CSV table of C-alpha atoms and ligand atoms in Angstrom, one decimal:
chain,number,residue,atom,x,y,z
P,20,MET,CA,65.2,164.9,101.0
P,21,THR,CA,68.2,166.9,101.9
P,22,GLU,CA,71.2,165.6,103.8
P,23,LYS,CA,74.9,165.9,104.1
P,24,ASN,CA,77.1,164.8,101.3
P,25,ILE,CA,79.6,162.4,102.9
P,26,ASP,CA,82.4,163.1,100.4
P,27,ARG,CA,81.9,166.8,101.0
P,28,PRO,CA,80.4,167.1,104.5
P,29,ASN,CA,79.9,170.8,104.2
P,30,GLN,CA,77.8,170.6,101.1
P,31,LEU,CA,74.2,169.5,101.3
P,32,VAL,CA,72.9,167.6,98.3
P,33,ASP,CA,69.4,167.0,97.2
P,34,HIS,CA,68.8,163.5,96.0
P,35,GLY,CA,65.2,163.9,95.3
P,36,GLU,CA,62.4,161.6,96.5
P,37,GLU,CA,64.1,158.3,96.1
P,38,ALA,CA,67.3,159.0,98.0
P,39,HIS,CA,67.6,157.8,101.6
P,40,SER,CA,70.3,157.3,104.1
P,41,PHE,CA,71.1,154.5,106.5
P,42,ASP,CA,73.8,155.3,109.1
P,43,GLY,CA,75.3,157.9,106.8
P,44,ILE,CA,75.3,155.7,103.7
P,45,GLN,CA,73.3,157.2,100.9
P,46,GLU,CA,71.3,155.0,98.7
P,47,TYR,CA,69.1,155.5,95.7
P,48,ASP,CA,66.1,153.4,94.7
P,49,ASN,CA,67.6,152.9,91.2
P,50,LYS,CA,65.7,150.8,88.8
P,51,LEU,CA,67.5,147.5,88.2
P,52,PRO,CA,68.8,147.0,84.7
P,53,ASN,CA,66.5,144.8,82.5
P,54,TRP,CA,69.3,142.3,81.7
P,55,TRP,CA,69.6,141.7,85.4
P,56,LEU,CA,65.9,141.4,86.1
P,57,TRP,CA,65.4,139.0,83.2
P,58,THR,CA,68.3,136.8,84.3
P,59,PHE,CA,66.8,136.7,87.7
P,60,TYR,CA,63.3,135.9,86.4
P,61,LEU,CA,64.6,133.2,84.1
P,62,ALA,CA,66.6,131.7,86.9
P,63,CYS,CA,63.5,131.6,89.1
P,64,LEU,CA,61.5,129.9,86.2
P,65,PHE,CA,64.4,127.5,85.6
P,66,SER,CA,64.4,126.5,89.3
P,67,VAL,CA,60.7,125.7,89.3
P,68,GLY,CA,61.1,123.6,86.1
P,69,TYR,CA,64.1,121.9,87.6
P,70,TRP,CA,62.3,121.1,90.9
P,71,ILE,CA,59.3,119.7,89.1
P,72,HIS,CA,61.4,117.6,86.6
P,73,TYR,CA,63.8,116.1,89.2
P,74,HIS,CA,61.9,116.2,92.4
P,75,VAL,CA,58.1,116.2,91.8
P,76,LEU,CA,57.6,114.1,88.7
P,77,GLN,CA,61.1,112.6,89.0
P,78,THR,CA,61.2,112.3,85.2
P,79,GLY,CA,64.9,113.3,85.3
P,80,LEU,CA,67.6,110.9,86.4
P,81,SER,CA,69.2,111.5,89.8
P,82,SER,CA,73.0,111.8,89.8
P,83,MET,CA,73.2,108.2,91.1
P,84,GLU,CA,70.9,106.9,88.4
P,85,ALA,CA,72.8,108.7,85.7
P,86,TYR,CA,76.0,107.3,87.1
P,87,GLN,CA,74.6,103.8,87.2
P,88,LEU,CA,73.4,104.1,83.6
P,89,GLU,CA,76.8,105.2,82.5
P,90,MET,CA,78.5,102.4,84.3
P,91,LYS,CA,76.0,99.9,82.7
P,92,GLU,CA,76.8,101.3,79.2
P,93,ALA,CA,80.5,101.2,79.9
P,94,LYS,CA,80.2,97.6,81.0
P,95,LYS,CA,78.2,96.7,77.9
P,96,ALA,CA,80.9,98.4,75.7
P,97,ALA,CA,83.6,96.5,77.5
P,98,GLU,CA,81.8,93.2,77.0
P,99,LYS,CA,81.4,94.0,73.3
P,100,ARG,CA,85.1,94.8,73.0
P,101,GLU,CA,85.9,91.6,74.9
P,102,ALA,CA,83.6,89.6,72.6
P,103,LYS,CA,85.4,91.0,69.6
P,104,ASN,CA,88.8,90.3,71.0
P,105,PRO,CA,88.5,87.4,73.4
P,106,LEU,CA,91.1,86.7,75.9
P,107,THR,CA,92.7,83.3,75.1
P,108,ASP,CA,95.7,81.3,76.3
P,109,ALA,CA,97.3,81.8,72.9
P,110,LEU,CA,97.0,85.6,73.1
P,111,LEU,CA,98.5,85.7,76.7
P,112,LEU,CA,101.3,83.3,75.7
P,113,LYS,CA,102.1,85.6,72.7
P,114,LEU,CA,102.3,88.6,75.1
P,115,SER,CA,104.7,86.6,77.3
P,116,LYS,CA,107.1,86.4,74.4
P,117,ASP,CA,107.2,90.2,74.0
P,118,PRO,CA,110.1,91.5,76.1
P,119,LYS,CA,108.6,94.9,76.4
P,120,ILE,CA,105.3,93.7,77.7
P,121,VAL,CA,107.1,91.3,80.1
P,122,ALA,CA,109.2,94.2,81.4
P,123,GLU,CA,106.0,96.3,81.9
P,124,GLY,CA,104.5,93.3,83.7
P,125,LYS,CA,107.5,93.0,86.0
P,126,THR,CA,107.3,96.7,86.9
P,127,LEU,CA,103.5,96.2,87.7
P,128,PHE,CA,104.3,93.2,89.8
P,129,LEU,CA,106.9,95.2,91.8
P,130,LYS,CA,104.8,98.3,92.2
P,131,ASN,CA,101.4,97.0,93.0
P,132,GLY,CA,101.8,95.3,96.3
P,133,CYS,CA,102.3,91.8,94.9
P,134,VAL,CA,105.7,91.6,96.4
P,135,GLY,CA,104.3,92.1,99.9
P,136,CYS,CA,102.8,88.6,99.7
P,137,HIS,CA,104.6,86.8,96.8
P,138,LYS,CA,108.1,88.3,97.4
P,139,ALA,CA,110.0,90.3,94.8
P,140,ASP,CA,111.3,87.2,93.1
P,141,ALA,CA,107.8,85.7,93.2
P,142,GLY,CA,109.1,82.8,95.3
P,143,GLY,CA,106.2,83.1,97.7
P,144,MET,CA,105.6,84.1,101.3
P,145,ILE,CA,102.0,84.7,102.4
P,146,GLY,CA,101.0,84.0,98.8
P,147,PRO,CA,102.2,80.9,96.9
P,148,ASN,CA,105.3,80.5,94.9
P,149,LEU,CA,104.6,81.6,91.4
P,150,THR,CA,107.8,80.2,89.9
P,151,ASP,CA,107.0,76.5,90.4
P,152,GLU,CA,104.8,74.1,88.5
P,153,TYR,CA,102.1,74.0,91.1
P,154,TRP,CA,98.9,76.0,90.9
P,155,LEU,CA,96.0,76.3,93.3
P,156,HIS,CA,93.7,78.0,90.9
P,157,GLY,CA,94.9,76.6,87.6
P,158,GLY,CA,98.0,77.3,85.6
P,159,LYS,CA,96.6,78.1,82.3
P,160,PRO,CA,97.3,81.7,81.3
P,161,THR,CA,93.6,82.6,81.3
P,162,GLN,CA,93.1,80.9,84.7
P,163,ILE,CA,96.0,82.9,86.1
P,164,TYR,CA,94.4,86.0,84.6
P,165,HIS,CA,91.1,85.3,86.3
P,166,THR,CA,92.8,84.6,89.6
P,167,ILE,CA,94.5,88.0,89.5
P,168,PHE,CA,91.4,89.7,88.2
P,169,ASN,CA,88.9,88.3,90.7
P,170,GLY,CA,91.3,87.5,93.5
P,171,VAL,CA,90.7,84.8,96.1
P,172,PRO,CA,89.3,87.2,98.8
P,173,LEU,CA,88.6,84.5,101.4
P,174,LYS,CA,92.2,83.2,101.2
P,175,GLY,CA,93.9,86.7,101.2
P,176,MET,CA,94.5,87.2,97.6
P,177,PRO,CA,93.0,90.6,96.8
P,178,ALA,CA,91.1,91.1,93.5
P,179,GLN,CA,92.9,93.4,91.1
P,180,GLY,CA,90.4,93.7,88.3
P,181,LYS,CA,88.9,97.0,89.3
P,182,LEU,CA,92.2,98.4,90.4
P,183,LEU,CA,94.4,97.6,87.5
P,184,GLY,CA,92.1,96.7,84.6
P,185,ARG,CA,92.3,94.3,81.8
P,186,SER,CA,95.4,95.4,80.0
P,187,ARG,CA,97.7,95.7,83.0
P,188,ILE,CA,96.6,92.3,84.3
P,189,GLN,CA,97.4,90.8,80.9
P,190,LYS,CA,100.9,92.2,81.3
P,191,LEU,CA,101.2,90.7,84.8
P,192,VAL,CA,100.2,87.3,83.4
P,193,ALA,CA,102.8,87.8,80.6
P,194,TYR,CA,105.4,88.4,83.2
P,195,LEU,CA,104.3,85.4,85.4
P,196,GLU,CA,104.4,83.2,82.3
P,197,SER,CA,107.9,84.4,81.6
P,198,ILE,CA,109.1,83.3,85.1
P,199,ARG,CA,107.0,80.2,85.6
P,200,ASN,CA,109.0,77.0,86.3
P,201,THR,CA,112.1,79.0,86.9
P,202,HIS,CA,112.2,77.7,90.6
P,203,VAL,CA,113.8,80.6,92.3
P,204,LYS,CA,116.1,79.8,95.2
P,205,GLY,CA,114.5,79.7,98.6
P,206,GLY,CA,111.0,79.6,97.1
P,207,LYS,CA,108.0,78.4,99.1
P,208,ALA,CA,107.0,74.8,99.1
P,209,PRO,CA,104.7,73.8,96.3
P,210,GLN,CA,100.9,74.3,96.8
P,211,GLY,CA,98.1,73.0,94.6
P,212,LYS,CA,98.2,70.8,91.5
P,213,LYS,CA,101.2,70.2,89.3
P,214,GLU,CA,100.7,71.6,85.8
P,215,GLU,CA,103.3,71.7,83.2
P,216,GLY,CA,103.3,74.6,80.8
W,327,HEC,C1,97.7,90.3,100.7
W,327,HEC,C2,98.5,89.3,100.1
W,327,HEC,C3,98.5,89.2,98.6
W,327,HEC,C4,98.8,90.2,97.7
W,327,HEC,C5,99.0,91.7,97.9
W,327,HEC,C6,98.8,89.5,96.4
W,327,HEC,N1,98.5,88.2,96.5
W,327,HEC,FE1,98.4,86.8,95.0
W,327,HEC,N2,97.9,85.4,96.4
W,327,HEC,C7,97.8,85.6,97.8
W,327,HEC,C8,97.4,84.4,98.4
W,327,HEC,C9,97.2,84.2,99.9
W,327,HEC,C10,97.2,83.5,97.3
W,327,HEC,C11,96.7,82.0,97.5
W,327,HEC,C12,95.2,82.0,97.5
W,327,HEC,C13,94.6,80.6,97.9
W,327,HEC,O1,95.2,80.0,98.9
W,327,HEC,O2,93.7,80.2,97.3
W,327,HEC,C14,97.5,84.2,96.1
W,327,HEC,C15,97.4,83.6,94.8
W,327,HEC,C16,97.9,84.2,93.7
W,327,HEC,C17,97.9,83.6,92.4
W,327,HEC,C18,97.4,82.1,92.1
W,327,HEC,C19,98.5,81.2,92.4
W,327,HEC,C20,98.0,79.7,92.2
W,327,HEC,O3,98.7,78.9,92.8
W,327,HEC,O4,97.0,79.5,91.6
W,327,HEC,C21,98.4,84.5,91.5
W,327,HEC,C22,98.7,84.2,90.0
W,327,HEC,C23,98.7,85.7,92.3
W,327,HEC,N3,98.3,85.5,93.6
W,327,HEC,C24,99.2,86.8,91.7
W,327,HEC,C25,99.3,88.0,92.4
W,327,HEC,C26,99.6,89.3,91.8
W,327,HEC,C27,100.0,89.5,90.3
W,327,HEC,C28,99.5,90.2,92.7
W,327,HEC,C29,99.7,91.7,92.6
W,327,HEC,C30,98.9,92.4,91.6
W,327,HEC,C31,99.1,89.6,94.0
W,327,HEC,N4,99.0,88.2,93.7
W,327,HEC,C32,99.0,90.2,95.2
W,327,HEC,C33,98.2,86.8,98.4
W,327,HEC,C34,98.4,88.0,97.9
């Protein structure tokens, strides 16, 4: 086929049988390179395998199933860690004697919304006074830990476990232990049972 060369319009070029032109754009029916073709064929093959594995036979895990499996394994690992290093009152009390941990706990208390309900001095507002001897959900360090971890959703105390995790909540308990029975001025009236400690 003979047509005009667009770069040099005055010159006619012969492209042979395979050349053709659409709207003045000249094309050749070049053979595709083998690497390209093979990549393409393999991608097609892969997609068929993928489709059968995940959608027809469903032998592969869906993203949700894979996620749930991973979460289950992480939970098991966390339980194992916990079993090896159980949370005890003694451990939490020991942490409350460490000024660095207590300071970190105080920062956590100030920065994680606790002050909105318990006030910055922990004297209580919507939530109870945390500086007296009275506890609604138990005053043992592990009980305080569990109250913070699980919250008391029906009474307006949000669960913090998923948000803050084990180690931060231990620091919060260490801080609360360090200020318990300090009776801040203007604190809320006692609620719950009296517990020394
Ligand atoms: C939205 C308000 C709110 C926020 C935010 C909040 N609390 Fe509370 N908290 C409460 C209320 C309300 C209670 C009392 C629940 C009840 O009446 O059973 C409570 C109870 C507690 C108790 C148990 C007190 C007892 O007498 O047994 C502890 C400990 C505590 N909160 C710590 C925290 C910490 C630490 C934070 C921040 C990480 C926090 N709270 C954030 C409202 C809140």
